[in-house]
């Protein structure tokens, strides 16, 4: 699949269907019109120009990842080959952007029960992503893996994140006790080349190391070694994934908003936010895309939730991302989406062709209320239910749009990730905020350092000590 011709790429092109964002479908009060697009032509053009000007610079280094990693990709592929041959478990130690991407791509592109398959069918190590510091989670991992057959990939851009460093410290101690000098063979570090503690530790311990390029923030890092190494270890064709991202990049570099799905969806979400739609629901209709919704939630929430705009004014903007799964959440959340407050935009992701299908067996001829299902496939059913939900929301004047994926594969996942990243960059400019910083996340990190008495955080500790103490009368 590595070399797709133009026609193959076109056949795998993702499409944005925004009919149900328009007044023709959801009514004049909720929906948008071509006039809205015309009236905002300047804002859209301005956002387009700024993103195109900034790409490849500052914290927009991620736009070049599909093009500038030839040597890194070679190294990743040969490292992954050795790991696939010699190990049974690949454990990612990381959190946030260092964990959500690997998890999302694993679920999207591997067998849905990968870790449960026998080794000869799996043909790759099992993957575990330790996206937390829950002690029970770590203890349970240590209870099931054979360390001899395990590689740990510690991933942190800053090289300082408490969660990741504590996971690392637990593991390296166990490895050293068990393997002595050979412990280093079980650890790969993925981190910044210039900043943080992990690079220093990696150099002194002699770990194999991959670098997270400058200009690539955590939530924009799936297409660099952060995501590419775990993907390659699993046998995913990372060159094809990057080719999908490059293809979407070209599409999202079109000046005409009607030909640019990232620019169009960014504008529609922006216009919706301006009308008080403060919730963005991401609802793929495919289990394989379940964790893409988690990855999206970080991208959208952390990039757009900002107190201050680029001019220093307090704006407190953002749109709360919510993950949902079709059809599962039709039986929990859709009631709210159809009849609750008019404060949401729902994004459906539709998969046109599933990689496997299952026919619903016949044998219920005497029960017409069940028999109507017989002979259809589950693929037909899930897509029919998606259309039905789309209809139900639209009929209730609820803003929604659909991203169509012809199928889920390495190319279309590359497209999808890049589409969301570009959409985030465009809407960031429309909102006039820095979509690439995360002072709120860093505030939480600093407070943890202060509470643990880390040197340099004494002032934060003093501030925290001055905060009002909890009152017993407010417990019940
Ligand atoms: O998007 C971000 O920058 C953050 O969510 C980070 O990914 C997360 O905090 C982990 O940071 P680091 O990679 O520095 O350990």
Coordinates of C-alpha atoms and ligand atoms in Angstrom, one line a residue:
X1 CA 0.0 0.0 0.0
X2 CA 3.1 2.3 0.4
X3 CA 2.7 3.9 -3.0
X4 CA -0.8 4.9 -3.8
X5 CA -1.6 6.4 -7.1
X6 CA -3.7 9.5 -7.5
X7 CA -6.9 7.6 -8.2
X8 CA -6.4 5.4 -5.1
X9 CA -5.9 8.5 -3.0
X10 CA -9.0 10.1 -4.5
X11 CA -11.0 6.9 -3.7
X12 CA -9.8 7.2 -0.1
X13 CA -10.5 10.9 0.3
X14 CA -12.4 11.9 3.4
X15 CA -15.4 14.1 2.8
X16 CA -17.1 16.6 4.9
X17 CA -20.9 16.8 4.6
X18 CA -22.1 20.0 6.3
X19 CA -25.7 20.0 5.0
X20 CA -27.1 19.7 8.5
X21 CA -25.3 22.9 9.6
X22 CA -27.3 24.9 7.1
X23 CA -30.6 26.7 7.5
X24 CA -32.1 24.7 4.6
X25 CA -32.0 21.7 6.9
X26 CA -32.0 22.8 10.5
X27 CA -34.0 26.0 10.1
X28 CA -33.1 29.7 10.1
X29 CA -32.8 30.1 13.8
X30 CA -30.1 27.4 14.2
X31 CA -28.6 27.0 10.7
X32 CA -26.2 29.0 8.6
X33 CA -26.5 30.3 5.1
X34 CA -24.3 31.1 2.2
X35 CA -24.7 34.8 3.3
X36 CA -23.0 33.9 6.6
X37 CA -20.1 32.5 4.6
X38 CA -20.0 35.7 2.5
X39 CA -20.3 38.0 5.4
X40 CA -17.4 36.3 7.1
X41 CA -15.3 35.9 4.0
X42 CA -12.7 38.3 5.4
X43 CA -12.4 36.4 8.7
X44 CA -12.1 33.1 6.9
X45 CA -9.5 34.4 4.4
X46 CA -7.5 36.0 7.3
X47 CA -7.4 32.7 9.3
X48 CA -6.4 30.8 6.1
X49 CA -3.6 33.2 5.4
X50 CA -2.3 33.3 9.0
X51 CA -2.2 29.5 9.2
X52 CA -0.5 29.2 5.8
X53 CA 2.1 31.8 6.8
X54 CA 2.8 30.3 10.2
X55 CA 3.0 26.7 9.0
X56 CA 6.4 25.1 9.7
X57 CA 7.3 27.8 12.2
X58 CA 7.0 28.3 16.0
X59 CA 4.6 25.7 17.4
X60 CA 3.3 24.9 13.9
X61 CA 6.3 22.6 13.2
X62 CA 3.8 19.7 13.1
X63 CA 2.5 20.8 9.6
X64 CA 5.8 19.5 8.1
X65 CA 5.8 16.1 9.8
X66 CA 4.5 14.3 6.7
X67 CA 7.5 15.6 4.7
X68 CA 10.6 16.0 6.9
X69 CA 11.1 12.6 8.7
X70 CA 12.7 10.4 6.1
X71 CA 15.7 9.4 8.2
X72 CA 13.6 9.2 11.4
X73 CA 11.1 6.9 9.7
X74 CA 13.9 4.6 8.5
X75 CA 15.2 4.4 12.1
X76 CA 11.8 3.8 13.5
X77 CA 11.1 1.0 11.0
X78 CA 14.3 -0.8 11.7
X79 CA 13.9 -0.4 15.5
X80 CA 10.3 -1.6 15.2
X81 CA 11.4 -4.7 13.2
X82 CA 13.8 -5.8 16.0
X83 CA 11.2 -5.2 18.7
X84 CA 8.6 -7.2 16.7
X85 CA 11.0 -10.1 16.4
X86 CA 12.3 -10.2 20.0
X87 CA 9.5 -8.9 22.3
X88 CA 6.0 -9.8 23.3
X89 CA 4.9 -6.5 25.0
X90 CA 5.4 -2.9 24.1
X91 CA 4.4 -0.5 26.9
X92 CA 4.0 3.2 26.4
X93 CA 4.8 5.2 29.5
X94 CA 3.3 8.7 29.0
X95 CA 0.2 10.8 29.4
X96 CA -1.9 13.3 27.4
X97 CA -0.5 13.9 24.0
X98 CA 2.1 11.2 24.5
X99 CA -0.6 8.5 25.1
X100 CA -3.9 9.4 23.4
X101 CA -2.5 9.3 19.9
X102 CA -0.8 5.8 20.2
X103 CA -4.0 4.5 21.8
X104 CA -6.3 6.0 19.1
X105 CA -4.2 4.6 16.2
X106 CA -3.8 1.2 17.9
X107 CA -7.6 0.8 18.2
X108 CA -8.2 2.2 14.7
X109 CA -5.7 0.1 12.8
X110 CA -5.1 -3.1 14.7
X111 CA -7.4 -6.1 15.2
X112 CA -10.0 -4.9 17.8
X113 CA -8.9 -7.8 20.1
X114 CA -5.2 -7.5 19.2
X115 CA -3.9 -8.2 22.7
X116 CA -6.0 -11.3 23.0
X117 CA -4.9 -12.9 19.8
X118 CA -2.3 -15.7 19.8
X119 CA 1.3 -14.5 19.0
X120 CA 1.4 -16.2 15.6
X121 CA -1.8 -14.4 14.5
X122 CA -0.9 -11.1 16.1
X123 CA 2.6 -11.0 14.5
X124 CA 3.4 -8.1 16.8
X125 CA 3.8 -7.4 20.5
X126 CA 0.8 -6.6 22.6
X127 CA 0.4 -2.9 23.3
X128 CA -0.2 -1.3 26.7
X129 CA -0.5 2.5 27.1
X130 CA -0.2 3.6 30.7
X131 CA -2.0 6.9 30.5
X132 CA -2.3 7.4 34.3
X133 CA -0.7 7.0 37.7
X134 CA -3.4 4.9 39.2
X135 CA -1.4 2.5 41.3
X136 CA -3.9 -0.4 40.6
X137 CA -3.3 0.0 36.9
X138 CA 0.5 -0.1 37.3
X139 CA 0.3 -3.1 39.7
X140 CA -2.0 -5.0 37.3
X141 CA 0.4 -4.4 34.4
X142 CA 3.3 -5.6 36.4
X143 CA 1.2 -8.6 37.3
X144 CA 0.7 -9.8 33.7
X145 CA 3.8 -8.9 31.7
X146 CA 7.0 -10.9 31.3
X147 CA 9.7 -8.3 31.7
X148 CA 12.1 -10.4 29.7
X149 CA 9.9 -9.9 26.7
X150 CA 8.9 -6.3 27.2
X151 CA 10.1 -3.0 25.9
X152 CA 9.0 0.3 27.6
X153 CA 8.8 3.4 25.5
X154 CA 8.9 6.4 27.8
X155 CA 7.4 9.4 26.0
X156 CA 7.5 13.0 27.3
X157 CA 8.2 16.1 25.4
X158 CA 9.0 18.2 28.4
X159 CA 10.9 15.4 30.1
X160 CA 9.4 16.5 33.4
X161 CA 5.8 15.5 33.6
X162 CA 5.3 13.9 37.0
X163 CA 3.1 11.1 35.8
X164 CA 5.4 9.9 33.1
X165 CA 8.5 10.3 35.2
X166 CA 7.0 8.4 38.1
X167 CA 6.0 5.6 35.7
X168 CA 9.6 5.6 34.4
X169 CA 11.1 5.5 37.9
X170 CA 9.0 2.6 38.9
X171 CA 9.9 0.6 35.8
X172 CA 13.6 1.4 35.6
X173 CA 14.1 0.4 39.2
X174 CA 12.5 -3.0 38.6
X175 CA 14.4 -3.4 35.3
X176 CA 17.8 -2.6 36.9
X177 CA 17.1 -5.0 39.8
X178 CA 16.2 -7.8 37.4
X179 CA 18.6 -7.2 34.5
X180 CA 21.4 -5.0 35.9
X181 CA 23.4 -3.4 33.0
X182 CA 21.1 -5.0 30.5
X183 CA 18.1 -2.9 31.7
X184 CA 18.8 -0.2 29.1
X185 CA 17.9 -2.6 26.3
X186 CA 14.3 -2.6 27.6
X187 CA 13.8 1.2 27.4
X188 CA 13.4 3.6 24.5
X189 CA 13.0 7.3 25.3
X190 CA 11.0 9.6 23.1
X191 CA 11.6 13.2 24.1
X192 CA 12.9 16.6 23.2
X193 CA 16.4 16.7 22.0
X194 CA 17.3 19.8 23.9
X195 CA 15.0 20.2 26.9
X196 CA 14.1 18.4 30.1
X197 CA 15.3 15.6 32.3
X198 CA 14.5 12.6 30.2
X199 CA 17.1 13.4 27.5
X200 CA 19.8 13.7 30.2
X201 CA 18.7 10.5 31.8
X202 CA 18.5 8.8 28.4
X203 CA 22.0 9.9 27.5
X204 CA 23.5 8.8 30.9
X205 CA 21.7 5.5 30.8
X206 CA 22.4 4.8 27.2
X207 CA 18.8 4.4 26.0
X208 CA 17.9 4.2 22.4
X209 CA 16.3 7.7 21.8
X210 CA 13.9 9.3 19.4
X211 CA 13.3 13.0 19.3
X212 CA 10.1 15.0 19.4
X213 CA 10.8 17.9 17.1
X214 CA 10.7 21.5 18.4
X215 CA 7.4 23.1 17.2
X216 CA 5.4 19.9 17.8
X217 CA 3.3 20.1 20.9
X218 CA 2.0 17.0 22.8
X219 CA -1.4 16.9 21.2
X220 CA 0.0 17.5 17.7
X221 CA 2.6 14.8 18.0
X222 CA 1.0 11.6 16.8
X223 CA 2.7 11.8 13.4
X224 CA 6.2 12.1 14.9
X225 CA 8.1 9.4 16.8
X226 CA 5.6 9.7 19.6
X227 CA 3.0 7.9 17.6
X228 CA 5.0 6.4 14.7
X229 CA 7.2 4.1 16.8
X230 CA 4.3 2.4 18.6
X231 CA 2.4 2.2 15.3
X232 CA 5.4 0.6 13.5
X233 CA 5.9 -1.9 16.3
X234 CA 2.3 -2.9 15.8
X235 CA 3.0 -3.4 12.1
X236 CA 1.1 -0.4 10.9
X237 CA 2.4 1.1 7.6
X238 CA 3.6 4.5 9.0
X239 CA 4.7 5.7 5.5
X240 CA 1.1 5.3 4.3
X241 CA -0.2 7.1 7.4
X242 CA 2.1 10.0 6.6
X243 CA 1.1 9.9 3.0
X244 CA -2.6 10.2 4.1
X245 CA -1.7 13.2 6.2
X246 CA 0.2 14.8 3.3
X247 CA -2.8 14.3 1.0
X248 CA -5.1 15.9 3.5
X249 CA -2.6 18.7 4.0
X250 CA -2.9 19.5 0.2
X251 CA -6.7 19.5 0.5
X252 CA -6.7 21.7 3.5
X253 CA -4.4 24.2 1.8
X254 CA -7.1 25.2 -0.7
X255 CA -7.9 28.9 -0.4
X256 CA -11.6 28.4 -1.3
X257 CA -13.4 27.5 1.9
X258 CA -15.9 25.3 -0.1
X259 CA -13.0 23.1 -1.2
X260 CA -11.2 23.0 2.2
X261 CA -12.9 20.8 4.8
X262 CA -10.7 21.9 7.7
X263 CA -11.4 25.6 7.0
X264 CA -15.1 25.0 6.5
X265 CA -15.6 23.0 9.6
X266 CA -13.5 25.5 11.6
X267 CA -15.7 28.3 10.4
X268 CA -18.9 26.4 11.1
X269 CA -17.8 25.6 14.6
X270 CA -16.6 29.1 15.1
X271 CA -19.9 30.5 14.0
X272 CA -21.7 28.0 16.3
X273 CA -19.6 29.1 19.3
X274 CA -20.6 32.7 18.6
X275 CA -24.2 31.5 18.9
X276 CA -23.6 29.8 22.2
X277 CA -22.9 26.3 21.0
X278 CA -20.3 25.6 23.7
X279 CA -20.2 21.8 23.3
X280 CA -18.7 19.8 20.5
X281 CA -19.7 16.1 20.5
X282 CA -17.5 13.8 18.6
X283 CA -19.5 10.6 17.6
X284 CA -17.8 8.1 15.4
X285 CA -20.0 5.2 14.3
X286 CA -17.2 2.5 14.5
X287 CA -15.6 0.9 17.5
X288 CA -12.2 1.3 15.7
X289 CA -12.6 5.1 16.0
X290 CA -13.7 5.1 19.6
X291 CA -10.4 6.5 20.9
X292 CA -10.0 8.9 18.0
X293 CA -12.8 10.7 19.9
X294 CA -10.7 10.8 23.0
X295 CA -7.7 12.1 21.1
X296 CA -9.9 14.7 19.5
X297 CA -11.2 15.8 22.9
X298 CA -7.7 16.6 24.1
X299 CA -6.9 18.4 20.8
X300 CA -10.0 20.5 20.9
X301 CA -10.3 21.1 24.6
X302 CA -6.6 22.0 25.3
X303 CA -6.1 24.0 22.1
X304 CA -9.3 26.1 22.3
X305 CA -10.0 26.5 26.0
X306 CA -8.2 29.8 26.6
X307 CA -8.7 32.7 29.0
X308 CA -6.6 35.2 27.1
X309 CA -6.6 36.1 23.4
X310 CA -3.6 37.1 21.2
X311 CA -4.2 40.8 22.2
X312 CA -4.0 40.0 25.9
X313 CA -7.7 40.5 26.5
X314 CA -9.7 38.1 28.7
X315 CA -12.0 36.0 26.5
X316 CA -12.6 32.7 28.3
X317 CA -13.3 30.9 25.1
X318 CA -13.5 27.2 24.1
X319 CA -16.0 24.5 23.3
X320 CA -16.3 21.6 25.6
X321 CA -15.5 18.4 23.7
X322 CA -17.6 15.3 24.5
X323 CA -16.9 11.8 23.2
X324 CA -19.7 9.6 22.2
X325 CA -19.8 6.3 20.3
X326 CA -22.4 5.3 17.7
X327 CA -24.6 3.3 18.2
X328 CA -23.8 2.7 21.9
X329 CA -24.5 6.2 23.0
X330 CA -27.8 6.4 21.1
X331 CA -29.0 4.6 24.1
X332 CA -27.6 7.1 26.6
X333 CA -26.8 10.5 25.3
X334 CA -29.0 11.0 22.2
X335 CA -32.0 11.9 24.3
X336 CA -30.1 14.9 25.6
X337 CA -28.7 15.9 22.2
X338 CA -32.2 15.8 20.6
X339 CA -34.3 17.4 23.3
X340 CA -31.9 19.2 25.7
X341 CA -30.4 22.7 25.4
X342 CA -29.5 24.0 21.9
X343 CA -25.8 24.2 22.9
X344 CA -24.1 21.5 20.9
X345 CA -22.6 20.7 17.5
X346 CA -22.5 17.0 16.8
X347 CA -19.8 15.6 14.5
X348 CA -20.5 12.1 13.2
X349 CA -17.8 10.0 11.6
X350 CA -19.2 7.5 9.1
X351 CA -17.3 4.5 7.8
X352 CA -18.6 3.5 4.4
X353 CA -17.0 0.1 4.2
X354 CA -16.1 -2.0 7.3
X355 CA -13.2 -4.3 7.2
X356 CA -15.3 -7.2 8.3
X357 CA -19.1 -7.7 8.2
X358 CA -21.5 -10.1 9.9
X359 CA -24.8 -11.1 8.5
X360 CA -27.8 -11.1 10.8
X361 CA -29.1 -14.6 10.5
X362 CA -32.6 -15.6 9.4
X363 CA -34.9 -17.7 11.5
X364 CA -37.5 -15.3 13.0
X365 CA -40.1 -15.4 10.2
X366 CA -42.9 -15.6 12.7
X367 CA -41.8 -12.4 14.5
X368 CA -42.1 -9.5 12.1
X369 CA -40.9 -7.1 14.7
X370 CA -37.5 -8.9 14.7
X371 CA -37.6 -10.5 11.2
X372 CA -37.1 -7.1 9.5
X373 CA -33.4 -7.3 10.6
X374 CA -32.8 -10.8 9.2
X375 CA -30.6 -11.1 6.1
X376 CA -29.1 -7.6 6.6
X377 CA -25.6 -7.2 7.8
X378 CA -24.4 -5.4 11.0
X379 CA -22.5 -3.0 8.8
X380 CA -25.8 -2.0 7.2
X381 CA -27.4 -1.8 10.6
X382 CA -24.8 0.5 12.1
X383 CA -24.8 2.8 9.1
X384 CA -28.6 2.8 8.9
X385 CA -28.8 3.8 12.6
X386 CA -26.3 6.6 11.9
X387 CA -28.5 7.9 9.2
X388 CA -31.5 7.6 11.4
X389 CA -29.8 9.5 14.2
X390 CA -28.6 12.2 11.8
X391 CA -32.2 12.5 10.6
X392 CA -33.6 12.7 14.1
X393 CA -31.2 15.4 15.2
X394 CA -31.7 17.4 12.0
X395 CA -35.5 17.1 12.3
X396 CA -35.2 18.6 15.8
X397 CA -33.1 21.5 14.4
X398 CA -29.9 20.3 16.0
X399 CA -26.6 21.3 14.3
X400 CA -24.6 18.3 13.1
X401 CA -22.2 17.3 10.3
X402 CA -20.6 14.1 9.1
X403 CA -17.1 13.2 8.1
X404 CA -17.2 10.3 5.7
X405 CA -14.4 7.8 5.7
X406 CA -14.4 5.4 2.8
X407 CA -12.8 2.8 5.1
X408 CA -10.5 2.8 8.1
X409 CA -6.9 2.2 7.1
X410 CA -3.5 3.8 7.6
X411 CA -4.1 6.3 4.8
X412 CA -7.5 7.5 6.0
X413 CA -6.3 7.7 9.6
X414 CA -3.4 9.9 8.5
X415 CA -6.0 12.1 6.7
X416 CA -8.3 12.2 9.7
X417 CA -5.7 13.2 12.2
X418 CA -4.4 15.9 9.9
X419 CA -7.9 17.2 9.1
X420 CA -8.6 17.7 12.8
X421 CA -5.2 19.3 13.5
X422 CA -5.7 21.8 10.6
X423 CA -9.3 22.5 11.7
X424 CA -7.9 23.3 15.2
X425 CA -5.3 25.7 13.7
X426 CA -7.8 27.5 11.6
X427 CA -10.4 28.0 14.3
X428 CA -7.6 29.1 16.7
X429 CA -6.9 32.0 14.3
X430 CA -10.6 32.8 14.0
X431 CA -10.9 32.9 17.7
X432 CA -7.7 35.0 17.8
X433 CA -6.1 32.7 20.5
X434 CA -2.9 30.7 20.7
X435 CA -4.1 27.2 20.0
X436 CA -0.7 25.7 20.7
X437 CA 0.0 26.7 24.4
X438 CA -1.6 25.1 27.5
X439 CA -1.1 27.4 30.5
X440 CA -4.0 25.7 32.2
X441 CA -2.4 22.2 32.0
X442 CA 1.0 23.6 33.1
X443 CA -0.8 25.3 36.1
X444 CA -1.9 21.9 37.3
X445 CA 1.5 20.4 36.7
X446 CA 3.1 23.2 38.7
X447 CA 0.7 22.8 41.6
X448 CA 1.7 19.1 41.8
X449 CA 5.4 20.0 41.9
X450 CA 4.7 22.5 44.6
X451 CA 2.7 20.0 46.8
X452 CA 5.5 17.5 46.5
X453 CA 8.0 20.1 47.6
X454 CA 9.9 20.3 44.3
X455 CA 12.7 22.9 44.3
X456 CA 11.8 26.1 42.4
X457 CA 8.1 25.9 43.2
X458 CA 8.2 27.3 46.7
X459 CA 6.1 30.4 45.7
X460 CA 3.4 28.3 44.2
X461 CA 3.4 26.3 47.5
X462 CA 3.0 29.5 49.5
X463 CA 0.1 30.6 47.3
X464 CA -1.5 27.2 47.8
X465 CA -1.0 27.4 51.5
X466 CA -2.8 30.7 51.6
X467 CA -5.9 29.3 49.8
X468 CA -9.0 29.0 52.1
X469 CA -9.0 25.8 54.0
X470 CA -12.0 23.4 53.5
X471 CA -14.8 23.8 56.1
X472 CA -16.2 20.7 57.9
X473 CA -19.7 22.1 57.6
X474 CA -19.6 21.7 53.8
X475 CA -19.1 17.9 54.1
X476 CA -22.1 15.7 54.4
Ligands
LIG1 O1 -0.7 18.7 24.5 C1 0.1 18.9 25.5 O2 1.1 19.5 25.3 C2 -0.1 18.1 26.8 O3 -1.3 17.6 27.0 C3 1.0 17.1 26.9 O4 0.9 16.1 25.9 C4 0.9 16.4 28.3 O5 0.8 17.2 29.3 C5 2.2 15.5 28.5 O6 3.3 16.4 28.4 P1 4.8 15.8 28.1 O7 4.8 15.2 26.8 O8 5.6 17.0 28.2 O9 5.0 14.8 29.2

